């Protein structure tokens, strides 16, 4: 397994180009299963999770054509997906267990074919993450669903029927699954307490371009009027707000100055607000799609955050902010309200000298003057990147193990950081 070596202590200066959003690309790709025509997605990030989903789609019958754009092939790739026929309605355990988002094939397969058999994704490092809301939502559209030998077996032999889906709890994935399924259901579906994440609006915009009839995107109530078929479309994937926020924090934690380009500042208001409260200087330019982040006037200040559903502070930016707060002046309380068990980075940050105490869903971070490098590892994507951030600020050498987590969600991480002056390299196995 590759490792990442960082010699910390250099303030980062430069520009970083932000890629397309992983969490938008995944549901958008599964939308190919809803039509026999070609769906072309541009600004596709180059990530392990994308490769995993392409593999799953291919075994359902999707033809895949990838195009690299730009001189270095990295100026946003494009992919054309065409699924003339569904050759298998089973999403097998071996593929689904690699990535939980694979469960997003359930709604589209069921809507198009009238049946689907999708492995339960199982537990993951950040909590039990059940799929009951996906199942209950599809049942409200008339599906009969059973769990059989670890598989979700869903049947709707006469097609799905529009219905009322009232989620008791906000779920990004369940909202996406029901939204896609409802596009081909007979009649009108109303999704209440829908997630409002920008990635859902991006998926909705693409479905509308494919011929779907959807209202209320970005609000708590989404109404979908089913159509008998969807057609092909071309869609540009929105920028990755979590990648943007992560590099913004790289500038902040090292006391540097970074211009983030090809992004959308409007997607990360809560994150940028928290960073401003902590003493970062942030200049947003919506027209030029850039954000400049600087922290050159003294230390960071302890700032409290609580993760919430969008537009609140994102859970996917919790670990990175904790790394930042571990060198702030004063204390900060970081509360995780979306996932149980999302503090696995705490003991690893502590090994680098951070002073953090966890009480239930809250972590009290008492800022220390500086961190020291150490060998560390993490069990999920955002926890891993928080250790990279800590390593950039720490004195001495940090080795981050289990780099495959980073490859799931960050494209050319070492290259992007090294271009801003970070002393970071990948040590092959
Ligand atoms: C998505 C994101 C992930 C992000 C999360 C929350 C993708 C591919 N992943 O994950 O990066 O951290 O949103 O912003 O977009 N829940 C249930 N039953 C369900 C579904 C969810 O109880 O059927 C619970 C989960 O355990 C969790 C909460 O609801 O506690 C939110 O999960 P959800 O919004 O569904 O997250 P994902 O879609 O899996």
Coordinates of C-alpha atoms and ligand atoms in Angstrom, one line a residue:
X1 CA 0.0 0.0 0.0
X2 CA 1.3 3.4 -0.9
X3 CA 2.1 6.0 1.8
X4 CA 2.4 9.7 1.8
X5 CA 5.4 11.5 3.3
X6 CA 5.2 15.1 4.3
X7 CA 7.8 17.4 5.8
X8 CA 5.7 20.0 7.4
X9 CA 6.2 23.7 8.2
X10 CA 6.2 25.4 4.8
X11 CA 3.4 28.0 4.2
X12 CA 1.7 27.1 0.9
X13 CA 1.5 29.7 -1.9
X14 CA 0.0 29.3 -5.3
X15 CA -3.1 28.2 -7.2
X16 CA -5.1 25.0 -7.1
X17 CA -7.5 24.0 -9.8
X18 CA -10.6 22.3 -8.3
X19 CA -12.1 19.3 -10.0
X20 CA -15.7 18.1 -10.5
X21 CA -17.6 16.9 -7.4
X22 CA -17.2 13.2 -6.6
X23 CA -20.6 13.2 -4.7
X24 CA -22.4 14.7 -7.7
X25 CA -20.6 12.5 -10.3
X26 CA -21.6 9.2 -8.7
X27 CA -25.4 9.8 -8.8
X28 CA -25.1 11.5 -12.2
X29 CA -23.4 8.4 -13.6
X30 CA -26.1 6.1 -12.3
X31 CA -28.7 8.2 -14.1
X32 CA -27.4 6.5 -17.3
X33 CA -29.4 3.4 -16.2
X34 CA -32.6 5.4 -16.8
X35 CA -32.2 5.8 -20.6
X36 CA -31.0 3.9 -23.6
X37 CA -29.5 7.1 -25.1
X38 CA -26.1 8.6 -24.4
X39 CA -25.4 10.6 -21.3
X40 CA -22.2 12.7 -21.5
X41 CA -20.8 14.1 -18.3
X42 CA -17.9 16.6 -18.4
X43 CA -15.7 17.9 -15.5
X44 CA -15.5 14.3 -14.3
X45 CA -12.9 13.9 -11.5
X46 CA -10.2 11.3 -11.8
X47 CA -10.8 9.2 -8.7
X48 CA -10.9 5.6 -7.5
X49 CA -14.6 5.9 -6.6
X50 CA -15.5 6.9 -10.1
X51 CA -13.5 3.8 -11.5
X52 CA -15.4 1.6 -9.0
X53 CA -18.8 2.8 -10.2
X54 CA -17.9 2.6 -13.9
X55 CA -17.0 -1.1 -13.3
X56 CA -20.4 -1.7 -11.6
X57 CA -22.3 0.1 -14.4
X58 CA -20.4 -1.9 -17.1
X59 CA -21.7 -5.1 -15.5
X60 CA -25.2 -3.7 -15.7
X61 CA -24.7 -3.2 -19.5
X62 CA -23.4 0.4 -19.7
X63 CA -20.9 1.2 -22.6
X64 CA -18.3 3.6 -21.3
X65 CA -16.2 6.0 -23.3
X66 CA -13.7 8.3 -21.4
X67 CA -12.1 11.4 -23.0
X68 CA -9.2 13.3 -21.4
X69 CA -9.3 17.0 -22.1
X70 CA -6.5 19.6 -21.8
X71 CA -2.8 19.3 -22.3
X72 CA -2.2 17.1 -19.3
X73 CA -5.4 15.3 -19.6
X74 CA -6.6 16.7 -16.3
X75 CA -8.7 19.7 -17.3
X76 CA -11.8 17.9 -16.5
X77 CA -12.3 14.5 -18.1
X78 CA -15.5 13.6 -19.9
X79 CA -17.3 10.3 -20.0
X80 CA -20.0 9.2 -22.3
X81 CA -22.3 6.5 -20.9
X82 CA -24.8 4.5 -23.0
X83 CA -26.9 1.7 -21.6
X84 CA -28.9 0.4 -24.6
X85 CA -30.1 -2.6 -22.6
X86 CA -29.8 -3.6 -18.9
X87 CA -28.0 -7.0 -19.1
X88 CA -28.0 -7.6 -15.3
X89 CA -30.2 -6.1 -12.6
X90 CA -28.0 -7.5 -9.9
X91 CA -25.4 -5.3 -8.1
X92 CA -23.1 -7.9 -6.5
X93 CA -21.6 -7.7 -3.0
X94 CA -18.0 -7.7 -4.3
X95 CA -18.6 -4.4 -6.0
X96 CA -21.1 -2.7 -3.7
X97 CA -19.0 -3.4 -0.6
X98 CA -16.1 -1.3 -2.1
X99 CA -18.3 1.8 -2.2
X100 CA -21.6 2.5 -0.4
X101 CA -22.8 4.9 -3.1
X102 CA -23.2 1.9 -5.3
X103 CA -26.7 1.6 -3.7
X104 CA -27.7 4.4 -6.0
X105 CA -28.2 2.0 -8.9
X106 CA -31.2 0.6 -7.0
X107 CA -33.8 3.3 -7.9
X108 CA -32.8 3.6 -11.6
X109 CA -32.7 -0.2 -12.2
X110 CA -36.1 -0.7 -10.5
X111 CA -37.6 2.2 -12.4
X112 CA -36.4 1.0 -15.8
X113 CA -36.6 -2.8 -15.4
X114 CA -39.3 -3.4 -12.7
X115 CA -36.8 -5.3 -10.6
X116 CA -33.4 -5.0 -9.0
X117 CA -31.2 -7.0 -6.7
X118 CA -28.6 -4.9 -4.9
X119 CA -26.3 -6.1 -2.2
X120 CA -26.6 -4.3 1.2
X121 CA -23.5 -2.1 1.5
X122 CA -22.8 -3.2 5.0
X123 CA -21.1 -1.2 7.7
X124 CA -18.4 1.3 7.1
X125 CA -15.8 3.1 9.1
X126 CA -18.0 6.1 10.0
X127 CA -21.0 4.3 11.5
X128 CA -23.6 1.7 10.6
X129 CA -25.1 3.8 7.7
X130 CA -28.3 1.9 7.1
X131 CA -30.3 2.1 3.8
X132 CA -33.8 1.9 5.4
X133 CA -34.8 5.3 4.0
X134 CA -34.0 4.2 0.4
X135 CA -36.1 1.1 0.9
X136 CA -39.1 2.9 2.5
X137 CA -39.0 5.6 -0.2
X138 CA -39.2 3.0 -3.0
X139 CA -42.0 1.1 -1.2
X140 CA -44.0 4.4 -1.1
X141 CA -43.7 4.3 -4.9
X142 CA -45.3 0.8 -4.9
X143 CA -42.2 -1.4 -4.9
X144 CA -42.2 -4.7 -3.0
X145 CA -38.9 -5.1 -1.2
X146 CA -37.4 -8.0 0.7
X147 CA -34.0 -8.6 2.2
X148 CA -32.7 -11.9 1.0
X149 CA -29.2 -13.3 1.8
X150 CA -27.7 -9.9 2.2
X151 CA -29.4 -8.5 -0.9
X152 CA -32.2 -5.9 -1.3
X153 CA -34.6 -7.6 -3.7
X154 CA -37.0 -5.0 -5.2
X155 CA -39.9 -5.8 -7.5
X156 CA -42.4 -3.5 -9.3
X157 CA -43.6 -5.7 -12.1
X158 CA -46.2 -3.2 -13.3
X159 CA -43.8 -0.2 -12.9
X160 CA -43.5 2.3 -10.1
X161 CA -46.4 4.6 -9.2
X162 CA -46.0 8.2 -8.1
X163 CA -46.5 8.6 -4.3
X164 CA -45.8 10.6 -1.2
X165 CA -42.4 10.0 0.3
X166 CA -41.9 11.8 3.7
X167 CA -38.4 11.1 5.0
X168 CA -38.3 11.1 8.8
X169 CA -34.6 12.1 8.5
X170 CA -32.7 13.9 5.8
X171 CA -30.6 11.6 3.6
X172 CA -28.6 12.7 0.6
X173 CA -28.5 9.2 -1.0
X174 CA -32.1 8.3 -0.3
X175 CA -33.3 11.6 -1.8
X176 CA -31.2 10.9 -4.9
X177 CA -32.4 7.3 -5.3
X178 CA -36.1 8.3 -5.0
X179 CA -35.6 11.3 -7.3
X180 CA -34.2 9.1 -10.0
X181 CA -36.8 6.4 -9.6
X182 CA -39.7 8.9 -9.6
X183 CA -38.7 10.3 -13.0
X184 CA -40.0 7.1 -14.7
X185 CA -42.9 6.4 -12.2
X186 CA -46.5 6.7 -13.3
X187 CA -47.9 9.9 -11.9
X188 CA -46.7 12.5 -9.4
X189 CA -44.2 11.9 -6.5
X190 CA -43.8 14.4 -3.7
X191 CA -40.6 14.0 -1.7
X192 CA -40.8 15.8 1.7
X193 CA -37.9 16.5 4.0
X194 CA -35.6 16.1 0.9
X195 CA -31.9 16.8 1.2
X196 CA -30.9 20.2 -0.2
X197 CA -27.3 19.5 -1.0
X198 CA -26.0 21.2 -4.2
X199 CA -25.1 17.7 -5.6
X200 CA -28.9 16.9 -5.6
X201 CA -29.8 20.0 -7.5
X202 CA -27.0 19.1 -10.0
X203 CA -28.5 15.6 -10.4
X204 CA -31.9 17.2 -10.8
X205 CA -30.7 19.6 -13.5
X206 CA -29.2 16.8 -15.5
X207 CA -32.4 14.7 -15.2
X208 CA -34.4 17.7 -16.4
X209 CA -32.0 17.9 -19.4
X210 CA -32.9 14.3 -20.0
X211 CA -36.6 15.1 -20.1
X212 CA -37.6 14.7 -16.5
X213 CA -40.2 17.0 -14.9
X214 CA -39.0 18.1 -11.5
X215 CA -39.9 21.1 -9.3
X216 CA -38.6 22.3 -6.0
X217 CA -34.9 21.3 -6.3
X218 CA -32.8 22.9 -3.5
X219 CA -35.9 23.0 -1.3
X220 CA -37.3 20.6 1.3
X221 CA -40.1 19.5 -1.0
X222 CA -39.3 18.1 -4.5
X223 CA -42.2 17.2 -6.9
X224 CA -41.6 14.9 -9.7
X225 CA -44.1 14.2 -12.5
X226 CA -43.2 10.9 -14.1
X227 CA -42.6 10.6 -17.8
X228 CA -42.6 7.4 -19.9
X229 CA -39.0 7.7 -21.1
X230 CA -35.9 9.8 -20.7
X231 CA -33.4 10.7 -23.4
X232 CA -29.7 11.5 -23.7
X233 CA -28.1 14.7 -22.5
X234 CA -24.8 16.5 -21.9
X235 CA -24.1 17.9 -18.4
X236 CA -21.1 19.5 -16.7
X237 CA -20.5 18.3 -13.1
X238 CA -20.4 21.0 -10.6
X239 CA -17.2 21.8 -8.7
X240 CA -16.2 19.8 -5.6
X241 CA -17.0 21.9 -2.6
X242 CA -15.3 19.5 -0.2
X243 CA -12.1 19.5 -2.3
X244 CA -12.3 23.3 -2.3
X245 CA -12.8 23.5 1.4
X246 CA -10.0 21.1 2.1
X247 CA -7.4 23.1 0.1
X248 CA -8.7 26.3 1.6
X249 CA -7.8 24.8 5.0
X250 CA -4.4 23.8 3.7
X251 CA -3.7 27.5 3.1
X252 CA -5.1 28.3 6.5
X253 CA -3.3 25.7 8.6
X254 CA 0.1 26.5 7.0
X255 CA -0.3 30.3 7.2
X256 CA -0.2 30.5 3.4
X257 CA -2.0 32.1 0.5
X258 CA -3.8 30.0 -2.1
X259 CA -6.0 30.9 -5.0
X260 CA -8.6 28.2 -5.6
X261 CA -9.9 28.2 -9.2
X262 CA -12.7 26.5 -11.2
X263 CA -14.8 26.4 -8.1
X264 CA -18.0 28.1 -6.8
X265 CA -17.7 30.0 -3.6
X266 CA -21.5 30.0 -3.2
X267 CA -21.4 26.2 -2.5
X268 CA -19.4 26.5 0.8
X269 CA -20.7 29.5 2.7
X270 CA -20.8 27.6 6.0
X271 CA -17.3 26.4 5.7
X272 CA -15.9 29.8 4.7
X273 CA -17.8 31.5 7.5
X274 CA -16.3 29.2 10.0
X275 CA -12.8 29.9 8.6
X276 CA -13.4 33.6 8.7
X277 CA -14.4 33.3 12.4
X278 CA -11.2 31.5 12.9
X279 CA -9.2 34.5 11.5
X280 CA -8.7 33.5 7.9
X281 CA -8.9 36.2 5.2
X282 CA -11.1 35.0 2.4
X283 CA -11.9 36.7 -0.9
X284 CA -14.6 35.2 -3.0
X285 CA -15.1 36.0 -6.7
X286 CA -18.2 34.3 -7.9
X287 CA -17.8 35.7 -11.5
X288 CA -14.3 34.4 -11.9
X289 CA -15.1 31.2 -9.9
X290 CA -12.2 31.7 -7.5
X291 CA -11.6 31.9 -3.8
X292 CA -8.4 33.3 -2.3
X293 CA -7.6 32.1 1.2
X294 CA -4.9 33.7 3.3
X295 CA -3.8 33.4 7.0
X296 CA -0.9 35.7 7.5
X297 CA -2.0 37.9 10.4
X298 CA -1.3 35.8 13.5
X299 CA -2.6 32.5 14.8
X300 CA -5.9 30.8 14.1
X301 CA -8.6 31.4 16.8
X302 CA -10.7 28.7 18.4
X303 CA -14.1 28.5 16.7
X304 CA -17.0 26.1 17.4
X305 CA -18.8 24.3 14.6
X306 CA -21.6 21.7 14.5
X307 CA -22.1 19.6 11.4
X308 CA -25.6 19.9 9.9
X309 CA -27.4 19.1 6.7
X310 CA -26.9 21.6 3.8
X311 CA -26.7 24.6 4.0
X312 CA -25.2 23.9 7.5
X313 CA -21.6 23.1 8.1
X314 CA -20.8 19.8 6.2
X315 CA -19.8 16.6 8.0
X316 CA -17.3 16.0 5.2
X317 CA -15.4 19.1 6.4
X318 CA -15.4 18.2 10.1
X319 CA -12.1 16.3 10.3
X320 CA -10.2 19.0 8.4
X321 CA -11.5 21.8 10.6
X322 CA -10.4 19.8 13.7
X323 CA -6.9 19.6 12.3
X324 CA -7.0 23.4 11.9
X325 CA -8.4 24.0 15.4
X326 CA -5.7 21.8 16.9
X327 CA -3.2 24.6 16.4
X328 CA -5.6 27.5 17.1
X329 CA -5.3 29.9 20.0
X330 CA -8.0 28.9 22.6
X331 CA -10.5 26.1 22.5
X332 CA -13.1 25.0 20.1
X333 CA -16.1 22.6 20.4
X334 CA -16.7 20.5 17.3
X335 CA -20.0 18.6 17.3
X336 CA -20.8 15.9 14.8
X337 CA -24.6 15.5 14.3
X338 CA -24.8 13.6 11.0
X339 CA -22.8 10.4 11.6
X340 CA -22.0 8.4 14.7
X341 CA -18.4 7.4 15.2
X342 CA -16.9 10.1 12.9
X343 CA -14.0 11.0 15.2
X344 CA -11.5 8.3 14.3
X345 CA -9.0 11.0 13.3
X346 CA -8.9 12.2 17.0
X347 CA -6.4 9.6 18.3
X348 CA -4.2 10.1 15.3
X349 CA -4.2 13.9 15.6
X350 CA -3.4 13.3 19.3
X351 CA -0.3 11.3 18.2
X352 CA 0.9 14.4 16.5
X353 CA 0.5 16.4 19.7
X354 CA -3.1 17.7 19.4
X355 CA -5.1 18.1 22.7
X356 CA -8.6 16.8 22.0
X357 CA -11.2 15.2 24.3
X358 CA -14.3 13.6 23.0
X359 CA -17.6 13.7 24.9
X360 CA -20.3 11.8 23.0
X361 CA -20.9 13.6 19.8
X362 CA -18.6 16.6 20.6
X363 CA -14.9 17.0 20.6
X364 CA -13.3 19.7 22.7
X365 CA -10.1 20.8 21.0
X366 CA -7.6 22.9 23.1
X367 CA -5.2 24.5 20.7
X368 CA -1.5 23.7 21.0
X369 CA 1.3 25.9 19.8
X370 CA 2.5 23.4 17.2
X371 CA 2.1 19.8 16.1
X372 CA 4.9 17.3 15.5
X373 CA 5.2 14.8 12.6
X374 CA 4.4 11.2 13.2
X375 CA 3.4 8.0 11.3
X376 CA -0.4 8.0 11.2
X377 CA -3.3 6.3 9.4
X378 CA -7.0 6.8 9.1
X379 CA -10.0 4.7 8.2
X380 CA -11.9 7.0 6.0
X381 CA -11.4 9.6 3.3
X382 CA -11.9 12.9 5.1
X383 CA -10.1 11.6 8.3
X384 CA -7.1 10.7 6.1
X385 CA -7.0 14.2 4.5
X386 CA -7.2 15.8 7.9
X387 CA -4.0 14.0 8.8
X388 CA -2.4 15.3 5.6
X389 CA -3.4 18.9 6.7
X390 CA -2.0 18.3 10.1
X391 CA 1.2 17.0 8.6
X392 CA 1.6 20.1 6.4
X393 CA 1.6 22.2 9.6
X394 CA 3.6 19.9 11.8
X395 CA 7.3 20.1 12.6
X396 CA 9.2 17.2 11.0
X397 CA 8.1 14.2 9.1
X398 CA 4.6 12.7 8.9
X399 CA 3.9 9.5 7.1
X400 CA 0.2 8.9 6.2
X401 CA -0.6 5.3 5.7
X402 CA -3.6 3.8 3.9
X403 CA -3.4 6.3 1.0
X404 CA -6.1 4.4 -0.9
X405 CA -8.7 6.3 1.2
X406 CA -7.3 9.6 -0.2
X407 CA -7.3 8.2 -3.8
X408 CA -11.1 7.6 -3.4
X409 CA -11.8 11.3 -3.2
X410 CA -8.8 13.6 -4.0
X411 CA -7.3 13.8 -7.5
X412 CA -3.5 14.2 -7.6
X413 CA -3.4 15.4 -4.0
X414 CA 0.4 15.4 -3.7
X415 CA 0.8 17.1 -7.0
X416 CA -1.6 19.9 -6.2
X417 CA -0.1 20.6 -2.8
X418 CA 3.5 20.3 -4.0
X419 CA 2.8 22.9 -6.7
X420 CA 2.1 25.3 -3.8
X421 CA 5.4 24.5 -2.1
X422 CA 4.4 21.6 0.1
X423 CA 7.2 19.0 0.7
X424 CA 5.0 16.0 0.0
X425 CA 5.6 12.8 -1.9
X426 CA 4.1 9.4 -2.4
X427 CA 6.1 6.4 -1.3
X428 CA 5.2 3.5 -3.5
X429 CA 4.6 0.1 -1.7
Ligands
LIG1 C1 -23.6 11.4 1.4 C2 -22.2 11.7 0.9 C3 -21.3 11.7 2.1 C4 -21.7 12.7 3.1 C5 -23.2 12.4 3.5 C6 -23.7 13.5 4.5 C7 -22.2 10.8 -1.3 C8 -21.7 9.7 -2.3 N1 -21.9 10.7 -0.1 O1 -23.6 10.1 2.0 O2 -20.0 12.1 1.6 O3 -20.9 12.5 4.3 O4 -24.0 12.4 2.3 O5 -23.6 14.7 3.9 O6 -22.9 11.7 -1.7 N2 -29.3 7.2 7.1 C9 -30.3 6.3 7.7 N3 -31.0 5.5 6.8 C10 -30.8 5.6 5.4 C11 -29.9 6.5 4.9 C12 -29.2 7.3 5.8 O7 -30.4 6.2 8.9 O8 -31.5 4.9 4.7 C13 -28.6 8.0 8.1 C14 -27.1 7.8 8.0 O9 -26.6 6.7 8.7 C15 -26.5 9.1 8.4 C16 -27.5 10.1 7.9 O10 -28.7 9.4 7.7 O11 -26.4 9.2 9.8 C17 -27.2 10.9 6.7 O12 -26.8 10.0 5.7 P1 -26.9 10.3 4.1 O13 -27.3 11.7 3.9 O14 -27.8 9.2 3.5 O15 -25.4 10.0 3.6 P2 -25.0 9.3 2.2 O16 -26.0 9.6 1.2 O17 -24.6 7.9 2.5

